[in-house]
Amino acid sequence: MAYIFSDVSRTFSEYLLLPNLTKKDCVPANVNLKSPVAKFRKGERAPLEVNIPIVSAIMQSVSNHTLAIALARAGGMSFIFGSQSIEEQAEMVEKVKKYKSGFVISDSTLRVDHTLKDVLALLEKTEHATMPVTDDGSPTGKLLGIITGRDYRVSRDSLDKKVGEFMTPFEKMVVGYLGISLSEANDIIWENKLNSLPIVDKNQKLHYLVFRKDYDDHKQNPEQLLDDNKSLVVGAGINTRDYKERVPALVEAGADLLCIDSSDGFTEWQYETIQYIKKEYNGKVKVGGGNVVDKEGFLYLVEAGADFVKVGIGGGSICITREQKGIGRGQASAVIDVANARDEYFKETGIYIPICSDGGIVHDYHVVLALAMGADFVMMGRYFARFDESPAKKVKRGNSYVKEYWGEGSSRARNWQRYDLGDTGATNLKFEEGVDSYVPYAGKLKDNLDVTLSKIKSTMSSCGALSIKELQETSRITMVSSTSIKEGGAHDVILKENDY
């Protein structure tokens, strides 16, 4: 007969954290939210970490390049949605990787025989007003000069005027040489009142540009998640159908982390996909699998070689997998079970597999609960869909603005590859596992995320934890009744109207 779990399937809303002793140094400003997102051995550092334990969901209505840039600048990571053509997804990844702070490889380079018309066309295409001029027009050619908006006047100069006639020549430029630090480059920029500083080698070949605006930007975003080349870190979603064509394009575009996007990851298709990536790329790109809700599913994907495992089925605000198929598990129960399996595996093998809690987050404190229960980071969709940076439309309904938000299992997404079962195709998607909806418009990502992170750090301080690891080791959690949930909110009062 079927195996029946005796434990009740529980959600985050059924739990509260108990406060621990808060020492004088345990204040929000000292809380470290850095967390691993790829497996590592005991005593070693994870090859890939996030500065805040939050990533955005692999969804059409959530994770495009604009949101990925905004979230990476805040310290998190986005997974560019995979339910689009390979070329479009790779292009989004490239846009994130090219948005650099620090040492930037130019993608707006000209030759001396180009014309002002070419300059204006490149400006319209890239919106980059600073254009290096090299001998061959490549980003790594011999630097001959540079063009900025101060070098020409559209109202007076002919469109046929050659770049070599109006560029600032190399002899009159201030440059830095390869090996210079970012701090030293910024000092030169400030001392010479420059907007940018080209970095060349001893043969005058161009390597990078350093911009004044990036220095200011970094000061405003100290938690930016950058790779070794000072590019923003970005992930990408894949499926188990076209991965042999999609993965090479995403790796070429610069994706740092891949994740197989599926409502059910406990399948042979995921096993084969992960093994293919591990064999073909030998660690060049990391890959996560999921979603699973128990020890068996976790260990299966770990055996396949997954660098992290995503947990949760049916807990998303637009997900109706449980309603349609009767499959899933309360998110809290799923995270606790998989985290226990992860810890057992770590003790036995010395290999730590990060887990991602995907779904079930309603309130900000639920993020802390997920982390305390063992998750290393959380994935959210509805939370990010509300912001300016998400790709969905902002529309007005009644007196309020909302943003569209739809699930990958909805007919609008028509993401048949995500819910693929073998040889079936798009025309055989007989029912939906997601809905099409609206979420209240909330403004800019950074403004909202700053508030959420403040709440998370404050809650961790009350729990006496300065790191996520310490939170997992020392937190105390209690179950709550329905009446205590009611007690926890405003009750037995008449709330004032905010009419000012």
Coordinates of C-alpha atoms in Angstrom, one line a residue:
M1 CA 0.0 0.0 0.0
A2 CA 1.0 3.6 -0.3
Y3 CA 3.3 5.1 2.3
I4 CA 1.5 7.6 4.4
F5 CA 3.4 10.4 6.1
S6 CA 2.1 10.8 9.7
D7 CA 3.4 14.4 10.0
V8 CA 1.1 17.2 8.9
S9 CA 2.3 19.3 5.9
R10 CA 3.0 22.7 7.2
T11 CA 3.6 26.3 5.9
F12 CA 5.8 29.1 7.2
S13 CA 2.7 30.9 8.6
E14 CA 2.4 28.1 11.1
Y15 CA 5.6 29.0 12.8
L16 CA 7.2 31.9 14.8
L17 CA 10.8 32.5 15.9
L18 CA 11.6 32.7 19.5
P19 CA 14.1 35.5 20.5
N20 CA 17.6 34.5 21.7
L21 CA 19.9 36.6 23.8
T22 CA 20.9 39.6 21.7
K23 CA 24.4 40.7 22.6
K24 CA 25.6 44.3 22.3
D25 CA 27.4 43.6 19.0
C26 CA 24.5 41.7 17.5
V27 CA 22.9 44.7 15.7
P28 CA 21.5 44.8 12.2
A29 CA 24.5 46.7 10.8
N30 CA 26.8 43.7 11.8
V31 CA 24.6 41.0 10.3
N32 CA 26.2 39.2 7.3
L33 CA 23.8 37.8 4.8
K34 CA 26.3 36.2 2.5
S35 CA 25.3 32.6 1.5
P36 CA 26.6 29.8 -0.8
V37 CA 24.6 28.9 -4.0
A38 CA 26.9 26.1 -5.3
K39 CA 28.3 23.0 -3.6
F40 CA 31.6 22.9 -1.9
R41 CA 33.8 20.6 0.3
K42 CA 34.2 21.0 4.1
G43 CA 36.8 23.5 4.9
E44 CA 36.7 25.2 1.5
R45 CA 34.8 28.2 0.3
A46 CA 31.8 27.9 -2.0
P47 CA 32.8 28.7 -5.6
L48 CA 29.7 30.9 -6.0
E49 CA 28.0 33.0 -3.3
V50 CA 25.3 35.7 -3.1
N51 CA 25.7 38.7 -0.8
I52 CA 22.0 38.5 0.1
P53 CA 20.1 35.2 0.3
I54 CA 17.5 36.2 -2.3
V55 CA 17.1 35.2 -6.0
S56 CA 14.3 35.9 -8.4
A57 CA 12.1 33.3 -10.0
I58 CA 12.6 31.8 -13.4
M59 CA 9.5 33.5 -14.8
Q60 CA 8.5 35.5 -17.9
S61 CA 6.8 38.1 -15.7
V62 CA 9.7 38.4 -13.3
S63 CA 13.3 37.8 -14.4
N64 CA 14.5 39.6 -17.5
H65 CA 17.8 41.5 -17.8
T66 CA 16.5 44.8 -16.2
L67 CA 15.5 43.0 -13.0
A68 CA 18.6 40.9 -13.1
I69 CA 20.8 44.0 -13.2
A70 CA 18.9 45.7 -10.4
L71 CA 19.0 42.6 -8.1
A72 CA 22.7 41.8 -8.7
R73 CA 23.5 45.4 -7.9
A74 CA 21.7 44.9 -4.6
G75 CA 23.7 41.6 -3.9
G76 CA 21.2 39.0 -5.1
M77 CA 20.9 37.0 -8.3
S78 CA 18.2 36.5 -11.0
F79 CA 17.6 33.5 -13.2
I80 CA 16.7 34.8 -16.6
F81 CA 13.5 33.0 -17.7
G82 CA 14.0 30.1 -20.2
S83 CA 10.5 30.1 -21.8
Q84 CA 11.8 32.1 -24.8
S85 CA 14.0 31.4 -27.7
I86 CA 17.7 30.5 -27.0
E87 CA 18.9 33.6 -28.8
E88 CA 16.6 36.0 -26.8
Q89 CA 17.6 34.4 -23.5
A90 CA 21.3 34.5 -24.4
E91 CA 21.0 38.2 -25.4
M92 CA 19.5 39.0 -22.0
V93 CA 22.3 37.2 -20.2
E94 CA 24.8 39.2 -22.3
K95 CA 23.1 42.5 -21.4
V96 CA 23.6 41.7 -17.7
K97 CA 27.2 40.7 -18.1
K98 CA 28.0 43.9 -20.1
Y99 CA 26.6 46.1 -17.4
K100 CA 29.8 46.4 -15.5
S101 CA 31.1 48.6 -12.8
G102 CA 34.9 48.9 -12.6
F103 CA 36.9 47.7 -15.5
V104 CA 34.7 47.6 -18.6
I105 CA 35.4 46.0 -21.9
S106 CA 34.2 48.5 -24.6
D107 CA 31.3 47.4 -26.8
S108 CA 31.2 50.8 -28.6
T109 CA 34.4 50.9 -30.5
L110 CA 35.1 52.7 -33.8
R111 CA 37.8 53.0 -36.5
V112 CA 39.2 56.3 -37.8
D113 CA 37.5 55.8 -41.2
H114 CA 34.0 55.7 -39.6
T115 CA 31.9 58.8 -39.9
L116 CA 29.8 61.0 -37.6
K117 CA 26.8 59.1 -39.0
D118 CA 28.3 55.9 -37.6
V119 CA 28.9 57.6 -34.3
L120 CA 25.3 58.7 -34.0
A121 CA 24.0 55.2 -35.0
L122 CA 26.2 53.6 -32.4
L123 CA 25.1 56.1 -29.8
E124 CA 21.4 55.3 -30.5
K125 CA 22.1 51.5 -30.4
T126 CA 24.2 51.4 -27.2
E127 CA 23.4 54.7 -25.4
H128 CA 27.2 54.9 -24.7
A129 CA 28.5 58.4 -25.4
T130 CA 32.2 57.4 -24.8
M131 CA 33.6 55.6 -27.9
P132 CA 37.2 54.4 -28.1
V133 CA 38.8 54.5 -31.6
T134 CA 41.2 51.6 -32.4
D135 CA 43.2 50.7 -35.4
D136 CA 40.9 47.8 -36.3
G137 CA 37.7 48.9 -34.6
S138 CA 37.9 46.1 -32.0
P139 CA 37.7 46.4 -28.2
T140 CA 41.3 45.2 -27.9
G141 CA 42.9 47.0 -30.9
K142 CA 45.6 49.7 -30.7
L143 CA 44.0 52.8 -29.1
L144 CA 44.3 55.8 -31.5
G145 CA 41.8 58.1 -29.9
I146 CA 38.5 58.6 -28.1
I147 CA 35.2 60.3 -28.9
T148 CA 32.8 61.9 -26.4
G149 CA 29.9 64.2 -26.8
R150 CA 32.3 67.2 -26.5
D151 CA 34.1 66.2 -29.8
Y152 CA 31.3 67.0 -32.3
R153 CA 28.3 69.2 -32.9
V154 CA 25.5 67.6 -34.8
S155 CA 24.1 71.0 -35.8
R156 CA 27.4 72.0 -37.5
D157 CA 29.4 69.0 -38.4
S158 CA 28.8 67.0 -41.6
L159 CA 27.5 63.4 -41.1
D160 CA 30.2 62.3 -43.5
K161 CA 33.0 63.8 -41.4
K162 CA 35.6 61.1 -40.6
V163 CA 36.1 60.1 -37.0
G164 CA 39.9 60.6 -37.4
E165 CA 39.2 64.3 -38.0
F166 CA 37.3 65.1 -34.8
M167 CA 38.3 62.5 -32.2
T168 CA 40.7 63.3 -29.3
P169 CA 43.9 61.7 -30.4
F170 CA 45.9 59.3 -28.1
E171 CA 48.7 61.9 -27.6
K172 CA 46.3 64.3 -25.9
M173 CA 44.6 61.6 -23.7
V174 CA 45.1 60.6 -20.1
V175 CA 45.3 56.8 -19.9
G176 CA 46.1 54.1 -17.3
Y177 CA 48.2 51.1 -17.9
L178 CA 47.4 47.4 -17.4
G179 CA 47.9 46.3 -13.8
I180 CA 46.6 49.4 -12.3
S181 CA 44.1 48.9 -9.4
L182 CA 40.6 50.2 -9.5
S183 CA 41.4 52.6 -6.7
E184 CA 44.4 54.0 -8.5
A185 CA 42.3 54.4 -11.7
N186 CA 39.7 56.3 -9.8
D187 CA 42.4 58.6 -8.3
I188 CA 43.5 59.5 -11.9
I189 CA 40.0 60.1 -12.9
W190 CA 39.4 62.5 -10.0
E191 CA 42.8 64.3 -10.3
N192 CA 42.3 65.0 -14.0
K193 CA 38.6 65.7 -13.9
L194 CA 37.8 62.9 -16.4
N195 CA 34.6 61.0 -17.0
S196 CA 36.4 57.9 -18.2
L197 CA 39.9 56.4 -18.2
P198 CA 41.1 54.0 -20.9
I199 CA 43.4 51.2 -19.7
V200 CA 46.0 50.1 -22.2
D201 CA 49.1 47.8 -22.2
K202 CA 52.6 48.8 -23.1
N203 CA 51.8 48.3 -26.8
Q204 CA 49.0 50.8 -26.6
K205 CA 46.3 48.1 -27.0
L206 CA 43.0 48.9 -25.3
H207 CA 41.9 46.5 -22.6
Y208 CA 39.3 48.4 -20.4
L209 CA 37.5 51.6 -19.7
V210 CA 37.0 52.8 -16.1
F211 CA 34.1 55.3 -15.6
R212 CA 33.7 58.0 -13.0
K213 CA 30.0 57.1 -12.7
D214 CA 30.8 53.5 -11.7
Y215 CA 32.8 54.7 -8.7
D216 CA 29.8 56.6 -7.4
D217 CA 27.5 53.7 -8.3
H218 CA 29.6 51.3 -6.3
K219 CA 29.5 53.5 -3.3
Q220 CA 25.7 53.5 -3.5
N221 CA 25.6 49.7 -4.0
P222 CA 28.3 48.2 -1.8
E223 CA 26.8 44.7 -1.9
Q224 CA 27.0 44.4 -5.7
L225 CA 27.4 40.8 -6.8
L226 CA 30.3 40.7 -9.2
D227 CA 32.4 38.0 -10.8
D228 CA 36.2 38.1 -11.2
N229 CA 35.9 40.3 -14.3
K230 CA 33.8 42.9 -12.3
S231 CA 30.7 41.9 -14.3
L232 CA 27.4 41.4 -12.5
V233 CA 26.5 37.8 -11.7
V234 CA 23.5 36.3 -13.4
G235 CA 21.8 32.9 -13.6
A236 CA 19.6 31.4 -16.3
G237 CA 16.7 28.8 -16.4
I238 CA 16.9 25.8 -18.7
N239 CA 14.6 22.9 -19.5
T240 CA 15.1 19.2 -20.1
R241 CA 14.3 19.3 -23.8
D242 CA 16.6 21.6 -25.7
Y243 CA 19.4 21.8 -23.1
K244 CA 22.1 20.5 -25.6
E245 CA 21.4 23.6 -27.7
R246 CA 20.5 26.1 -25.0
V247 CA 23.3 25.5 -22.5
P248 CA 26.2 26.2 -24.9
A249 CA 24.6 29.5 -25.9
L250 CA 24.0 30.5 -22.3
V251 CA 27.6 29.6 -21.3
E252 CA 28.9 31.6 -24.2
A253 CA 26.8 34.5 -23.1
G254 CA 28.4 34.4 -19.7
A255 CA 25.8 32.8 -17.4
D256 CA 27.3 32.0 -14.0
L257 CA 24.7 29.6 -12.8
L258 CA 22.0 27.5 -14.5
C259 CA 18.9 26.0 -13.0
I260 CA 16.5 23.4 -14.5
D261 CA 13.1 24.9 -14.2
S262 CA 10.3 22.4 -13.5
S263 CA 7.4 21.9 -11.1
D264 CA 8.7 18.4 -10.4
G265 CA 12.5 17.7 -10.5
F266 CA 12.4 14.1 -9.3
T267 CA 12.7 12.8 -12.8
E268 CA 15.1 10.9 -15.1
W269 CA 15.0 13.8 -17.5
Q270 CA 16.6 16.1 -14.9
Y271 CA 19.2 13.5 -14.0
E272 CA 20.3 13.2 -17.6
T273 CA 20.3 16.9 -18.1
I274 CA 22.5 17.6 -15.0
Q275 CA 24.9 14.7 -16.0
Y276 CA 25.3 16.1 -19.5
I277 CA 26.2 19.6 -18.2
K278 CA 28.7 18.2 -15.6
K279 CA 30.3 16.0 -18.2
E280 CA 30.5 18.6 -21.0
Y281 CA 31.5 21.6 -19.0
N282 CA 33.4 20.0 -16.1
G283 CA 32.5 22.7 -13.6
K284 CA 32.8 25.7 -16.0
V285 CA 29.2 26.5 -15.2
K286 CA 27.3 25.4 -12.2
V287 CA 23.8 23.9 -12.4
G288 CA 21.0 23.4 -9.9
G289 CA 18.0 21.0 -10.1
G290 CA 14.5 20.9 -8.7
N291 CA 11.9 21.2 -7.5
V292 CA 11.7 18.5 -4.9
V293 CA 10.0 18.2 -1.5
D294 CA 11.7 15.3 0.3
K295 CA 14.9 13.5 1.1
E296 CA 14.5 11.0 -1.8
G297 CA 14.2 13.8 -4.4
F298 CA 17.1 15.7 -2.9
L299 CA 19.5 12.7 -2.9
Y300 CA 18.5 11.8 -6.5
L301 CA 19.5 15.2 -7.9
V302 CA 22.7 15.2 -5.7
E303 CA 23.7 11.9 -7.2
A304 CA 23.2 13.4 -10.6
G305 CA 25.7 16.1 -9.7
A306 CA 23.5 19.1 -8.9
D307 CA 25.3 22.1 -7.4
F308 CA 22.3 23.2 -5.5
V309 CA 18.7 21.8 -5.1
K310 CA 15.5 23.8 -5.3
V311 CA 12.7 22.9 -2.8
G312 CA 9.0 23.5 -3.2
I313 CA 6.0 22.3 -5.1
G314 CA 2.8 24.2 -5.3
G315 CA 3.6 27.0 -2.8
G316 CA 3.9 29.9 -5.2
S317 CA 1.1 32.5 -5.2
I318 CA 0.2 31.8 -8.8
C319 CA 0.9 28.0 -8.7
I320 CA -2.0 25.6 -8.7
T321 CA -0.1 22.3 -9.1
R322 CA -1.5 21.1 -5.8
E323 CA -5.0 22.1 -6.8
Q324 CA -4.8 20.5 -10.2
K325 CA -2.7 17.4 -9.5
G326 CA -2.8 16.9 -5.8
I327 CA 1.0 16.9 -5.7
G328 CA 3.1 19.0 -3.3
R329 CA 3.9 19.6 0.3
G330 CA 3.7 22.5 2.7
Q331 CA 6.8 24.7 2.1
A332 CA 8.0 24.6 5.7
S333 CA 7.8 20.8 5.9
A334 CA 9.5 20.4 2.6
V335 CA 12.4 22.7 3.6
I336 CA 12.9 21.1 7.0
D337 CA 12.9 17.6 5.5
V338 CA 15.4 18.4 2.7
A339 CA 17.6 20.4 5.0
N340 CA 17.9 17.4 7.3
A341 CA 18.8 15.3 4.3
R342 CA 21.4 17.9 3.2
D343 CA 23.0 18.0 6.7
E344 CA 23.2 14.2 6.9
Y345 CA 24.8 14.1 3.4
F346 CA 27.3 16.7 4.6
K347 CA 28.3 14.7 7.6
E348 CA 28.7 11.5 5.6
T349 CA 30.6 13.0 2.6
G350 CA 32.0 16.4 3.6
I351 CA 30.2 17.9 0.6
Y352 CA 27.7 20.7 1.3
I353 CA 24.8 21.1 -1.1
P354 CA 23.0 24.5 -0.8
I355 CA 19.2 24.4 -1.0
C356 CA 16.9 27.1 -2.3
S357 CA 13.4 27.5 -0.8
D358 CA 11.1 28.3 -3.7
G359 CA 7.6 29.5 -2.9
G360 CA 5.5 30.0 0.2
I361 CA 7.0 33.5 1.1
V362 CA 4.1 35.8 2.1
H363 CA 5.7 38.0 4.7
D364 CA 9.3 39.2 5.0
Y365 CA 9.9 37.3 8.2
H366 CA 9.1 34.1 6.2
V367 CA 12.5 34.6 4.6
V368 CA 14.1 34.3 8.0
L369 CA 12.1 31.3 8.9
A370 CA 13.1 29.6 5.6
L371 CA 16.8 30.3 6.4
A372 CA 16.4 29.2 10.0
M373 CA 14.8 25.9 8.8
G374 CA 17.9 25.2 6.7
A375 CA 17.5 27.0 3.3
D376 CA 20.6 28.8 2.1
F377 CA 18.7 31.2 0.0
V378 CA 15.1 31.8 -1.2
M379 CA 13.6 32.3 -4.6
M380 CA 10.6 34.7 -5.0
G381 CA 8.4 35.6 -7.9
R382 CA 5.4 37.7 -6.7
Y383 CA 7.7 39.8 -4.6
F384 CA 9.8 41.0 -7.6
A385 CA 6.9 41.1 -10.1
R386 CA 5.7 44.3 -8.4
F387 CA 8.7 46.4 -9.2
D388 CA 9.5 48.8 -12.0
E389 CA 12.3 46.6 -13.2
S390 CA 10.2 43.5 -13.9
P391 CA 9.2 43.0 -17.5
A392 CA 5.4 42.9 -16.9
K393 CA 3.1 45.8 -17.8
K394 CA 2.0 48.3 -15.3
V395 CA -1.7 49.0 -15.6
K396 CA -4.4 50.9 -13.7
R397 CA -7.3 49.1 -12.1
G398 CA -9.7 51.4 -10.3
N399 CA -7.7 53.9 -8.4
S400 CA -4.6 51.8 -8.1
Y401 CA -1.7 50.7 -10.3
V402 CA -0.9 47.0 -10.6
K403 CA 1.5 44.9 -12.6
E404 CA 0.6 41.8 -14.5
Y405 CA 1.9 38.5 -13.0
W406 CA 1.4 35.1 -14.5
G407 CA 2.8 31.6 -13.8
E408 CA 5.0 29.6 -16.1
G409 CA 2.4 26.9 -16.0
S410 CA -0.4 29.2 -17.2
S411 CA -1.7 29.2 -20.7
R412 CA -0.3 32.7 -21.2
A413 CA 3.3 31.5 -20.7
R414 CA 2.6 28.3 -22.7
N415 CA 5.7 26.9 -21.3
W416 CA 5.2 23.3 -22.4
Q417 CA 8.9 22.4 -22.0
R418 CA 8.7 23.1 -18.2
Y419 CA 5.9 20.6 -17.7
D420 CA 7.2 18.1 -20.3
L421 CA 6.6 14.4 -19.7
G422 CA 8.6 12.6 -22.3
D423 CA 7.5 12.9 -25.9
T424 CA 4.5 15.2 -25.3
G425 CA 4.6 18.6 -26.9
A426 CA 3.0 22.0 -26.7
T427 CA -0.3 20.9 -28.3
N428 CA -0.7 18.3 -25.5
L429 CA -0.7 20.7 -22.6
K430 CA -4.2 19.8 -21.5
F431 CA -4.4 21.9 -18.3
E432 CA -2.8 24.7 -16.4
E433 CA -0.6 24.6 -13.4
G434 CA -0.4 28.4 -13.0
V435 CA -2.8 31.4 -13.1
D436 CA -2.7 34.8 -14.8
S437 CA -3.1 37.6 -12.3
Y438 CA -2.2 41.1 -11.0
V439 CA 0.0 42.2 -8.1
P440 CA 0.0 45.7 -6.5
Y441 CA 2.6 48.0 -8.1
A442 CA 5.3 48.8 -5.5
G443 CA 7.9 51.1 -7.3
K444 CA 11.6 50.5 -7.5
L445 CA 13.3 47.3 -6.5
K446 CA 16.0 48.9 -4.4
D447 CA 13.6 50.9 -2.3
N448 CA 11.5 47.9 -1.4
L449 CA 14.4 45.4 -1.0
D450 CA 16.2 47.7 1.4
V451 CA 13.2 47.6 3.7
T452 CA 13.0 43.8 3.4
L453 CA 16.7 43.4 4.2
S454 CA 16.3 45.7 7.2
K455 CA 13.5 43.5 8.6
I456 CA 15.6 40.3 7.9
K457 CA 18.6 41.7 9.7
S458 CA 16.6 43.0 12.6
T459 CA 14.9 39.7 13.0
M460 CA 18.2 37.8 13.0
S461 CA 19.5 40.3 15.6
S462 CA 16.6 39.4 17.8
C463 CA 17.5 35.7 17.3
G464 CA 21.1 36.5 18.4
A465 CA 22.5 35.5 15.0
L466 CA 25.1 37.5 13.0
S467 CA 25.1 35.1 10.1
I468 CA 22.8 32.6 8.3
K469 CA 24.9 29.7 9.5
E470 CA 24.6 30.9 13.1
L471 CA 20.9 31.4 12.6
Q472 CA 20.5 27.8 11.4
E473 CA 22.5 26.4 14.3
T474 CA 20.9 28.4 17.2
S475 CA 17.4 29.5 16.2
R476 CA 14.4 28.3 18.1
I477 CA 11.1 27.9 16.3
T478 CA 7.6 27.3 17.7
M479 CA 4.4 26.3 16.1
V480 CA 1.4 28.6 16.4
S481 CA -2.4 28.2 16.6
S482 CA -4.9 29.9 14.4
T483 CA -5.9 32.2 17.3
S484 CA -2.3 33.1 18.1
I485 CA -1.9 34.1 14.4
K486 CA -4.9 36.4 14.8
E487 CA -3.4 37.7 18.1
G488 CA -0.1 38.6 16.2
G489 CA -1.8 41.2 14.1
A490 CA -3.7 44.4 14.9
H491 CA -6.9 43.3 16.7
D492 CA -9.7 44.7 18.8
V493 CA -9.1 48.2 17.7
I494 CA -10.5 50.6 15.1
L495 CA -7.7 51.5 12.6
K496 CA -7.4 55.1 11.6
E497 CA -7.7 56.0 7.9
N498 CA -4.5 57.4 6.4
D499 CA -6.0 60.5 4.9
Y500 CA -2.9 62.6 5.0

